[in-house]
């Protein structure tokens, strides 16, 4: 089991022991000579669509001829990709994947990969310190392009992963003119969580800073990815802690199938998901994931945050709507475990009537949605508690676009625990209406029992069907949902 943890345990153990005895040289005086390119250690490889996986041509600050030699396109936008800490001293496999996806989406662009591998191949704490120098190198590089070519920095988009995200932030804070955009891909947590904004990625570093947080497990000082929001828009897919398809069970299954070669990959699975989500946004233009502003992960899980009013929702990744509010905006979404990651989000709200008063914990339900385009059956949901005459709101997701919702089927499963009371009691409650709100379609619909006005959902018995209510005046009737409506509005604000 320990072998699994090579990558991050390695870094965290070292971190907690405080082994940082070898201090790297810190940047010298900020008012350094502008055109001194001699101190630059990072290399800037302009990759090509033909050879996305190798550094074939370097843009060298101070050497203008390298610009034409590498076929840098003056009129196109430029992506600058900055890698993170490396165990092997080599580029990780995601680098060519991201380069390739960027060129697929923007064939005329310049994709520059920053090589700071030698500094990234150190003790984690040393490499973390080096991000300041790397950022400085990148800033010098950008200023050089700007001075040499009059290259507009509003065509500059930096993409930094892990430690690279902070290097991008430092770069953005040092360029003479503010760059257009920085995308932070799961910015590193250790030593940065409580660091001053000037030494890490922050919203001041570019006109627009968007951040994906995908591996923020554990206490803040132990988390691989930074937990606090550090951009204008901070997205926490699946809550941000860790990602579907990345848990230990999946990992062991994969090891059984493919052998130990992929262990490193599995340990970093959630961390690297940030990159894959961005690649997904580049490649699947017609399947853009939506994100929703929410005060907390818990409120999102209840389906309370699917509103798009006043920029409350946005698109994940490349086509993000560049909304800048004064404070960082925390956004949430669910995803699939594989690419394309997009899912469709629904809030389901239901009031459970019964004459008798009772409460049950952790009750499993199956919900099926049928729409004009498709259907999604047996979506499992567990309600932490069900209680008489209470309204419940929860989030369900479908992988397919069902279109306009026409019908909903729900059944109440028996949990696995045997209970004597099951012998003589059939738990059931009455449902008069089910309200469903679609995040992607921004539509609300009220569903009524297919057979008659009342319907009884019995535990461990067959499903109950709900269809679009005919009489819409009824939908505002006395069904106990009004109070909940108010709670929702409150939570959204
Ligand atoms: C440079 O990019 C522009 C689009 O930004 C494109 O029209 C042009 O063909 C490119 N030039 C070269 C030499 O590839
Ligand atoms: C639940 O509400 C219904 C209708 O408002 C009422 O008839 C019933 O007595 C209530 N049940 C309990 C246990 O209070």
Coordinates of C-alpha atoms and ligand atoms in Angstrom, one line a residue:
X1 CA 0.0 0.0 0.0
X2 CA 2.9 2.3 0.8
X3 CA 4.2 2.0 -2.7
X4 CA 1.1 3.6 -3.9
X5 CA 1.9 6.7 -2.1
X6 CA 5.3 7.3 -3.4
X7 CA 4.6 10.5 -5.1
X8 CA 2.8 12.6 -2.5
X9 CA 3.8 10.9 0.7
X10 CA 7.3 11.5 -0.4
X11 CA 6.7 15.2 -0.7
X12 CA 4.5 15.5 2.4
X13 CA 6.8 13.6 4.8
X14 CA 9.6 15.7 3.7
X15 CA 7.5 18.8 4.1
X16 CA 6.3 18.0 7.6
X17 CA 9.9 17.2 8.7
X18 CA 11.0 20.6 7.5
X19 CA 14.0 19.3 5.6
X20 CA 14.4 22.5 3.8
X21 CA 18.0 23.1 4.7
X22 CA 19.2 23.8 1.2
X23 CA 17.8 27.2 0.4
X24 CA 17.9 28.0 -3.2
X25 CA 19.1 31.4 -4.2
X26 CA 16.2 33.8 -3.9
X27 CA 15.5 36.4 -6.6
X28 CA 17.9 39.4 -6.2
X29 CA 16.7 43.0 -6.2
X30 CA 13.5 43.5 -8.1
X31 CA 14.8 46.6 -9.9
X32 CA 17.2 44.5 -11.9
X33 CA 18.5 45.5 -15.3
X34 CA 15.7 45.0 -17.9
X35 CA 17.6 43.3 -20.6
X36 CA 19.8 41.0 -18.6
X37 CA 18.9 37.6 -20.1
X38 CA 22.0 35.8 -18.7
X39 CA 20.3 34.7 -15.5
X40 CA 17.5 32.8 -17.3
X41 CA 17.7 29.1 -16.6
X42 CA 14.3 28.1 -17.9
X43 CA 14.0 27.1 -21.6
X44 CA 11.1 28.0 -23.8
X45 CA 10.3 25.4 -26.4
X46 CA 7.9 26.4 -29.2
X47 CA 6.3 23.1 -30.0
X48 CA 4.5 22.3 -33.2
X49 CA 1.3 20.5 -34.1
X50 CA 3.4 18.0 -36.0
X51 CA 5.7 17.2 -33.1
X52 CA 3.7 18.0 -29.9
X53 CA 5.8 15.6 -27.8
X54 CA 9.3 17.0 -28.2
X55 CA 11.2 20.2 -27.7
X56 CA 12.5 20.9 -31.2
X57 CA 13.0 24.6 -31.2
X58 CA 13.8 27.1 -28.4
X59 CA 12.8 30.7 -28.3
X60 CA 15.8 32.3 -26.5
X61 CA 15.2 35.7 -24.9
X62 CA 17.8 38.2 -26.3
X63 CA 18.2 36.2 -29.5
X64 CA 15.7 37.7 -31.9
X65 CA 16.6 35.3 -34.7
X66 CA 15.1 32.4 -32.8
X67 CA 11.6 33.9 -33.2
X68 CA 11.6 33.5 -37.0
X69 CA 13.7 30.3 -36.8
X70 CA 11.0 28.6 -34.7
X71 CA 8.2 30.1 -36.9
X72 CA 6.6 32.0 -34.1
X73 CA 3.4 33.4 -35.5
X74 CA 3.2 37.1 -34.5
X75 CA -0.5 37.5 -35.1
X76 CA -1.7 34.4 -33.2
X77 CA -2.3 33.9 -29.6
X78 CA 0.3 32.2 -27.4
X79 CA -0.2 29.5 -24.8
X80 CA 2.6 29.0 -22.3
X81 CA 2.5 25.7 -20.5
X82 CA 4.4 25.4 -17.2
X83 CA 4.9 22.0 -15.6
X84 CA 5.2 21.2 -11.9
X85 CA 7.4 19.2 -9.6
X86 CA 8.9 16.1 -11.2
X87 CA 10.1 12.9 -9.6
X88 CA 11.7 11.6 -12.7
X89 CA 13.3 14.7 -14.0
X90 CA 11.4 14.3 -17.3
X91 CA 8.2 15.8 -18.7
X92 CA 5.1 14.0 -17.5
X93 CA 2.9 12.3 -20.1
X94 CA 0.2 15.0 -19.9
X95 CA 2.5 17.7 -21.5
X96 CA 2.2 16.4 -25.1
X97 CA -1.5 15.7 -24.5
X98 CA -2.2 19.3 -23.5
X99 CA 0.0 20.7 -26.3
X100 CA -1.8 18.5 -28.9
X101 CA -5.2 19.5 -27.6
X102 CA -4.3 23.2 -27.7
X103 CA -3.1 22.9 -31.3
X104 CA -6.3 20.9 -32.3
X105 CA -8.4 23.8 -30.9
X106 CA -6.2 26.7 -32.1
X107 CA -4.1 25.4 -35.1
X108 CA -2.5 28.8 -35.7
X109 CA -1.5 29.4 -32.1
X110 CA 2.0 29.3 -30.5
X111 CA 2.3 26.7 -27.8
X112 CA 5.4 27.2 -25.7
X113 CA 6.4 24.7 -23.1
X114 CA 8.6 26.0 -20.3
X115 CA 11.3 23.6 -19.4
X116 CA 12.4 24.1 -15.7
X117 CA 12.9 20.4 -15.2
X118 CA 16.3 20.7 -13.5
X119 CA 14.9 23.0 -10.8
X120 CA 11.7 20.9 -10.6
X121 CA 13.7 17.7 -10.0
X122 CA 14.7 18.7 -6.5
X123 CA 13.4 18.2 -3.0
X124 CA 9.8 19.4 -3.1
X125 CA 10.6 22.4 -0.8
X126 CA 13.5 23.5 -2.9
X127 CA 11.5 23.2 -6.1
X128 CA 8.6 25.1 -4.5
X129 CA 11.1 28.0 -3.7
X130 CA 12.3 27.9 -7.3
X131 CA 8.9 28.8 -8.6
X132 CA 9.8 32.4 -7.8
X133 CA 12.8 32.3 -10.1
X134 CA 10.9 30.4 -12.8
X135 CA 8.2 33.0 -12.7
X136 CA 10.8 35.6 -13.1
X137 CA 12.2 33.8 -16.2
X138 CA 8.8 33.5 -17.7
X139 CA 8.1 37.2 -17.1
X140 CA 11.4 38.2 -18.8
X141 CA 10.5 36.0 -21.7
X142 CA 7.1 37.6 -22.1
X143 CA 8.5 41.1 -21.8
X144 CA 11.1 40.3 -24.4
X145 CA 8.5 39.1 -26.9
X146 CA 6.5 42.3 -26.2
X147 CA 9.5 44.6 -26.7
X148 CA 11.1 42.7 -29.6
X149 CA 7.9 42.1 -31.6
X150 CA 5.4 44.5 -30.0
X151 CA 3.7 41.3 -29.3
X152 CA 0.4 42.1 -27.5
X153 CA 0.4 40.5 -24.1
X154 CA -3.4 40.3 -24.2
X155 CA -2.8 37.3 -26.5
X156 CA -0.9 35.5 -23.7
X157 CA -2.5 32.7 -21.9
X158 CA -0.4 30.9 -19.3
X159 CA -1.4 27.4 -18.1
X160 CA 0.4 26.2 -15.0
X161 CA 0.0 22.8 -13.3
X162 CA 0.7 22.3 -9.6
X163 CA 3.9 24.2 -8.8
X164 CA 3.7 25.6 -12.3
X165 CA 0.5 27.4 -11.5
X166 CA 2.4 29.5 -8.9
X167 CA 5.2 30.1 -11.3
X168 CA 2.6 31.4 -13.7
X169 CA 1.2 33.6 -11.0
X170 CA 4.7 35.1 -10.2
X171 CA 5.3 35.6 -14.0
X172 CA 2.0 37.4 -14.3
X173 CA 2.8 39.7 -11.4
X174 CA 6.2 40.7 -12.9
X175 CA 5.5 41.4 -16.5
X176 CA 5.4 45.1 -17.5
X177 CA 2.0 44.8 -19.0
X178 CA -0.7 42.6 -17.5
X179 CA -1.2 39.4 -19.4
X180 CA -4.6 38.2 -20.6
X181 CA -5.2 35.0 -18.7
X182 CA -3.7 32.5 -16.3
X183 CA -5.3 29.0 -15.9
X184 CA -4.2 27.3 -12.7
X185 CA -4.5 23.6 -12.9
X186 CA -4.7 22.3 -9.4
X187 CA -2.1 24.7 -8.0
X188 CA 0.2 23.1 -5.4
X189 CA -0.9 23.3 -1.8
X190 CA 2.1 22.6 0.4
X191 CA 3.9 25.8 1.5
X192 CA 1.4 27.9 -0.6
X193 CA -1.9 27.4 1.3
X194 CA -1.0 30.1 3.8
X195 CA 1.5 32.0 1.7
X196 CA 1.3 35.6 0.9
X197 CA -0.6 36.4 -2.3
X198 CA 2.5 37.9 -3.8
X199 CA 4.4 34.6 -3.7
X200 CA 1.6 32.4 -5.1
X201 CA -1.1 32.5 -7.8
X202 CA -3.6 35.2 -7.1
X203 CA -6.3 37.2 -9.0
X204 CA -3.9 40.2 -9.5
X205 CA -1.6 38.2 -11.7
X206 CA -3.6 38.5 -15.0
X207 CA -6.7 40.1 -16.4
X208 CA -8.5 36.8 -15.7
X209 CA -7.4 33.9 -13.5
X210 CA -9.4 30.7 -13.6
X211 CA -8.4 27.8 -11.4
X212 CA -9.4 24.1 -11.2
X213 CA -9.1 22.4 -7.8
X214 CA -9.2 18.7 -8.1
X215 CA -7.1 17.1 -5.3
X216 CA -7.6 19.1 -2.1
X217 CA -7.9 16.2 0.2
X218 CA -7.0 16.4 3.9
X219 CA -6.2 19.3 6.2
X220 CA -5.2 22.5 4.4
X221 CA -1.5 22.1 5.2
X222 CA -1.4 18.5 3.9
X223 CA -3.5 18.9 0.8
X224 CA -1.7 18.3 -2.5
X225 CA -3.8 21.0 -4.3
X226 CA -4.4 24.4 -2.7
X227 CA -7.8 24.6 -1.0
X228 CA -8.5 28.3 -0.9
X229 CA -9.7 30.1 -3.9
X230 CA -6.8 31.9 -5.7
X231 CA -8.3 33.2 -8.9
X232 CA -11.4 35.1 -10.2
X233 CA -13.2 31.9 -10.8
X234 CA -12.3 28.8 -8.7
X235 CA -13.8 25.5 -9.8
X236 CA -14.1 22.5 -7.5
X237 CA -15.2 19.6 -9.6
X238 CA -16.9 16.9 -7.6
X239 CA -16.3 19.0 -4.5
X240 CA -12.5 19.3 -5.3
X241 CA -11.3 16.7 -2.8
X242 CA -10.7 13.9 -5.2
X243 CA -12.1 12.7 -8.5
X244 CA -14.3 9.9 -9.6
X245 CA -12.3 6.9 -11.0
X246 CA -9.3 7.9 -8.8
X247 CA -10.1 6.1 -5.5
X248 CA -8.0 3.3 -4.1
X249 CA -10.4 0.6 -5.2
X250 CA -10.2 1.7 -8.8
X251 CA -6.5 2.0 -8.4
X252 CA -6.0 -1.5 -7.2
X253 CA -8.3 -2.8 -10.0
X254 CA -6.1 -1.0 -12.5
X255 CA -2.9 -2.3 -11.0
X256 CA -4.4 -5.8 -11.2
X257 CA -5.1 -5.2 -14.9
X258 CA -2.1 -3.3 -16.0
X259 CA 0.6 -4.0 -13.5
X260 CA 2.5 -1.7 -11.3
X261 CA 3.8 0.5 -14.1
X262 CA 1.0 2.9 -13.7
X263 CA 1.2 3.4 -10.0
X264 CA 2.7 6.9 -10.3
X265 CA -0.2 7.8 -12.6
X266 CA -2.8 6.5 -10.2
X267 CA -1.4 8.4 -7.2
X268 CA -1.6 11.6 -9.2
X269 CA -4.9 10.7 -10.8
X270 CA -7.0 13.4 -9.1
X271 CA -4.2 16.0 -9.3
X272 CA -3.9 15.5 -13.1
X273 CA -7.6 15.4 -13.6
X274 CA -7.4 19.2 -13.6
X275 CA -5.4 19.0 -16.8
X276 CA -7.7 16.4 -18.4
X277 CA -10.7 18.6 -17.6
X278 CA -9.1 21.5 -19.4
X279 CA -8.1 19.2 -22.4
X280 CA -11.7 18.0 -22.4
X281 CA -12.9 21.6 -22.8
X282 CA -10.6 22.1 -25.7
X283 CA -11.5 18.9 -27.5
X284 CA -15.3 18.5 -26.8
X285 CA -16.6 21.9 -27.9
X286 CA -20.1 20.6 -28.1
X287 CA -19.9 19.0 -24.6
X288 CA -18.9 21.9 -22.5
X289 CA -19.2 21.2 -18.7
X290 CA -21.3 23.8 -16.8
X291 CA -20.2 25.0 -13.4
X292 CA -22.4 26.6 -10.8
X293 CA -21.6 29.1 -8.1
X294 CA -22.3 27.8 -4.6
X295 CA -21.6 28.7 -1.0
X296 CA -20.6 25.2 -0.2
X297 CA -20.1 21.7 -1.5
X298 CA -22.9 20.6 0.8
X299 CA -25.4 23.0 -0.6
X300 CA -24.4 22.0 -4.1
X301 CA -25.0 18.3 -3.2
X302 CA -28.5 19.3 -2.3
X303 CA -29.1 20.7 -5.8
X304 CA -29.6 24.2 -4.4
X305 CA -27.1 26.0 -6.7
X306 CA -28.3 25.3 -10.2
X307 CA -29.1 28.9 -11.0
X308 CA -27.6 30.9 -13.9
X309 CA -29.0 34.3 -12.9
X310 CA -26.4 37.0 -12.6
X311 CA -23.4 35.0 -13.8
X312 CA -24.1 32.3 -11.3
X313 CA -23.2 29.6 -13.8
X314 CA -20.3 29.4 -16.2
X315 CA -18.5 27.1 -18.6
X316 CA -15.5 25.1 -17.4
X317 CA -12.2 25.5 -19.1
X318 CA -11.2 27.1 -22.4
X319 CA -14.5 28.9 -23.2
X320 CA -15.0 30.2 -19.6
X321 CA -17.0 33.4 -19.4
X322 CA -14.5 35.9 -17.9
X323 CA -16.5 37.1 -15.0
X324 CA -14.6 39.0 -12.4
X325 CA -16.1 39.8 -9.1
X326 CA -14.4 41.4 -6.2
X327 CA -14.1 38.2 -4.3
X328 CA -13.2 34.9 -5.7
X329 CA -16.1 32.8 -6.9
X330 CA -16.3 29.2 -5.9
X331 CA -18.0 27.1 -8.5
X332 CA -19.0 23.4 -8.4
X333 CA -20.0 20.7 -10.8
X334 CA -20.1 16.9 -11.1
X335 CA -18.3 15.0 -13.8
X336 CA -18.1 11.6 -15.3
X337 CA -15.0 9.4 -14.5
X338 CA -13.8 9.6 -18.1
X339 CA -13.6 12.1 -20.9
X340 CA -15.9 13.6 -22.1
X341 CA -16.6 14.6 -18.5
X342 CA -19.8 16.5 -18.9
X343 CA -22.9 15.5 -17.0
X344 CA -26.4 17.1 -16.7
X345 CA -27.4 18.4 -13.3
X346 CA -30.9 18.3 -11.8
X347 CA -32.4 19.4 -8.6
X348 CA -35.2 17.2 -7.4
X349 CA -37.4 18.5 -4.6
X350 CA -40.1 16.5 -2.9
X351 CA -42.3 16.7 0.1
X352 CA -43.0 13.5 2.0
X353 CA -46.5 13.2 3.6
X354 CA -47.6 10.7 6.1
X355 CA -50.0 10.6 9.0
X356 CA -47.6 8.9 11.3
X357 CA -44.5 10.5 12.5
X358 CA -41.3 8.7 11.7
X359 CA -37.6 9.2 10.7
X360 CA -35.2 6.9 8.9
X361 CA -31.5 7.4 8.2
X362 CA -29.6 6.7 4.9
X363 CA -32.4 5.6 2.7
X364 CA -31.6 4.5 -0.9
X365 CA -33.7 5.6 -3.8
X366 CA -33.6 5.0 -7.5
X367 CA -34.7 7.8 -9.9
X368 CA -35.2 7.5 -13.6
X369 CA -35.7 10.5 -15.9
X370 CA -37.4 10.3 -19.3
X371 CA -37.3 13.1 -21.7
X372 CA -37.9 14.2 -25.3
X373 CA -34.4 13.1 -26.4
X374 CA -33.3 10.2 -24.2
X375 CA -33.7 8.6 -20.8
X376 CA -31.5 7.9 -17.9
X377 CA -32.6 5.1 -15.6
X378 CA -31.9 4.0 -12.1
X379 CA -29.8 6.9 -10.8
X380 CA -29.0 5.9 -7.2
X381 CA -29.4 8.5 -4.5
X382 CA -29.1 8.1 -0.7
X383 CA -30.9 10.5 1.4
X384 CA -29.1 10.9 4.8
X385 CA -32.5 11.2 6.5
X386 CA -36.2 10.9 5.6
X387 CA -38.8 12.1 7.9
X388 CA -42.6 12.7 7.8
X389 CA -43.9 15.9 6.4
X390 CA -40.4 17.3 5.4
X391 CA -39.3 18.6 2.1
X392 CA -36.1 17.2 0.6
X393 CA -33.9 18.6 -2.1
X394 CA -31.2 16.7 -3.8
X395 CA -28.9 16.7 -6.8
X396 CA -29.0 14.0 -9.5
X397 CA -26.9 13.8 -12.6
X398 CA -27.3 12.1 -16.0
X399 CA -24.6 11.3 -18.5
X400 CA -27.0 11.8 -21.4
X401 CA -29.0 14.8 -22.3
X402 CA -32.6 13.6 -21.8
X403 CA -34.0 16.7 -23.5
X404 CA -37.2 18.2 -22.0
X405 CA -38.2 16.2 -19.1
X406 CA -41.5 14.4 -19.6
X407 CA -41.6 11.7 -16.9
X408 CA -39.9 10.6 -13.7
X409 CA -39.9 7.3 -12.0
X410 CA -38.9 6.8 -8.4
X411 CA -38.6 3.8 -6.2
X412 CA -37.6 3.4 -2.6
X413 CA -35.1 0.6 -2.1
X414 CA -34.7 -1.4 1.1
X415 CA -31.3 -0.8 2.7
X416 CA -29.2 -3.9 3.4
X417 CA -29.7 -3.9 7.1
X418 CA -32.2 -6.4 8.3
X419 CA -34.8 -5.0 10.6
X420 CA -37.5 -6.9 12.6
X421 CA -39.9 -4.1 12.0
X422 CA -39.8 -4.9 8.3
X423 CA -41.9 -8.0 9.1
X424 CA -44.9 -6.1 10.1
X425 CA -44.6 -2.5 8.9
X426 CA -44.5 -1.3 5.3
X427 CA -43.1 2.2 5.4
X428 CA -44.7 4.4 2.8
X429 CA -45.2 8.0 2.2
X430 CA -47.4 10.0 0.0
X431 CA -46.0 12.3 -2.7
X432 CA -48.2 14.9 -4.4
X433 CA -45.7 16.7 -6.5
X434 CA -42.1 16.5 -7.5
X435 CA -40.3 19.6 -8.6
X436 CA -37.3 19.3 -11.0
X437 CA -35.0 22.0 -12.0
X438 CA -32.5 21.4 -14.8
X439 CA -29.1 23.3 -14.5
X440 CA -28.1 22.9 -18.1
X441 CA -31.5 23.9 -19.5
X442 CA -32.4 26.3 -16.8
X443 CA -36.0 24.9 -16.8
X444 CA -38.2 24.1 -13.9
X445 CA -41.0 21.5 -14.2
X446 CA -43.6 20.2 -11.7
X447 CA -44.5 16.6 -12.0
X448 CA -47.7 15.0 -10.6
X449 CA -48.5 11.3 -10.0
X450 CA -49.4 9.5 -13.2
X451 CA -52.3 7.7 -11.5
X452 CA -54.5 10.0 -9.6
X453 CA -53.6 12.9 -7.5
X454 CA -51.9 11.1 -4.7
X455 CA -49.3 8.4 -4.9
X456 CA -47.8 6.2 -2.3
X457 CA -44.1 5.3 -2.5
X458 CA -43.6 2.1 -0.5
X459 CA -40.3 1.0 0.8
X460 CA -39.0 -2.1 -1.0
X461 CA -42.0 -2.0 -3.4
X462 CA -42.4 -1.1 -7.0
X463 CA -41.7 2.3 -8.6
X464 CA -44.1 5.2 -8.8
X465 CA -44.4 7.3 -12.0
X466 CA -44.8 11.1 -12.2
X467 CA -45.6 13.0 -15.4
X468 CA -45.9 16.7 -16.2
X469 CA -48.8 18.2 -14.3
X470 CA -51.6 19.5 -16.5
X471 CA -53.0 22.1 -14.3
X472 CA -50.3 24.6 -13.5
X473 CA -52.4 26.6 -11.1
X474 CA -52.2 23.5 -8.9
X475 CA -48.5 23.6 -8.7
X476 CA -48.5 26.5 -6.3
X477 CA -51.0 24.7 -4.0
X478 CA -50.5 23.8 -0.4
X479 CA -47.8 21.2 -0.7
X480 CA -45.3 22.5 1.8
X481 CA -42.7 23.6 -0.7
X482 CA -43.0 27.3 -0.2
X483 CA -40.7 27.5 2.9
X484 CA -38.1 25.5 1.2
X485 CA -38.2 27.9 -1.8
X486 CA -37.2 30.7 0.6
X487 CA -34.3 28.7 2.0
X488 CA -33.0 28.1 -1.5
X489 CA -33.1 31.8 -2.3
X490 CA -31.2 32.6 0.8
X491 CA -28.5 30.1 0.2
X492 CA -27.9 31.4 -3.3
X493 CA -27.3 34.9 -2.3
Ligands
LIG1 C1 -0.5 33.1 -38.4 O1 -1.8 33.0 -37.8 C2 -2.8 33.6 -38.5 C3 -4.1 33.6 -37.6 O2 -3.8 34.2 -36.4 C4 -3.0 32.8 -39.8 O3 -4.0 33.4 -40.6 C5 -1.7 32.8 -40.6 O4 -1.9 31.9 -41.7 C6 -0.6 32.3 -39.7 N1 0.7 32.4 -40.4 C7 1.5 31.4 -40.6 C8 2.7 31.7 -41.4 O5 1.2 30.3 -40.3
LIG2 C1 -48.5 15.7 7.8 O1 -49.3 16.7 7.0 C2 -50.6 16.2 6.6 C3 -51.2 17.3 5.7 O2 -50.8 18.6 6.0 C4 -51.4 16.0 7.9 O3 -52.7 15.6 7.6 C5 -50.7 15.0 8.8 O4 -51.4 14.8 10.0 C6 -49.2 15.4 9.0 N1 -48.6 14.3 9.7 C7 -48.0 14.5 10.9 C8 -47.3 13.3 11.5 O5 -47.9 15.5 11.5

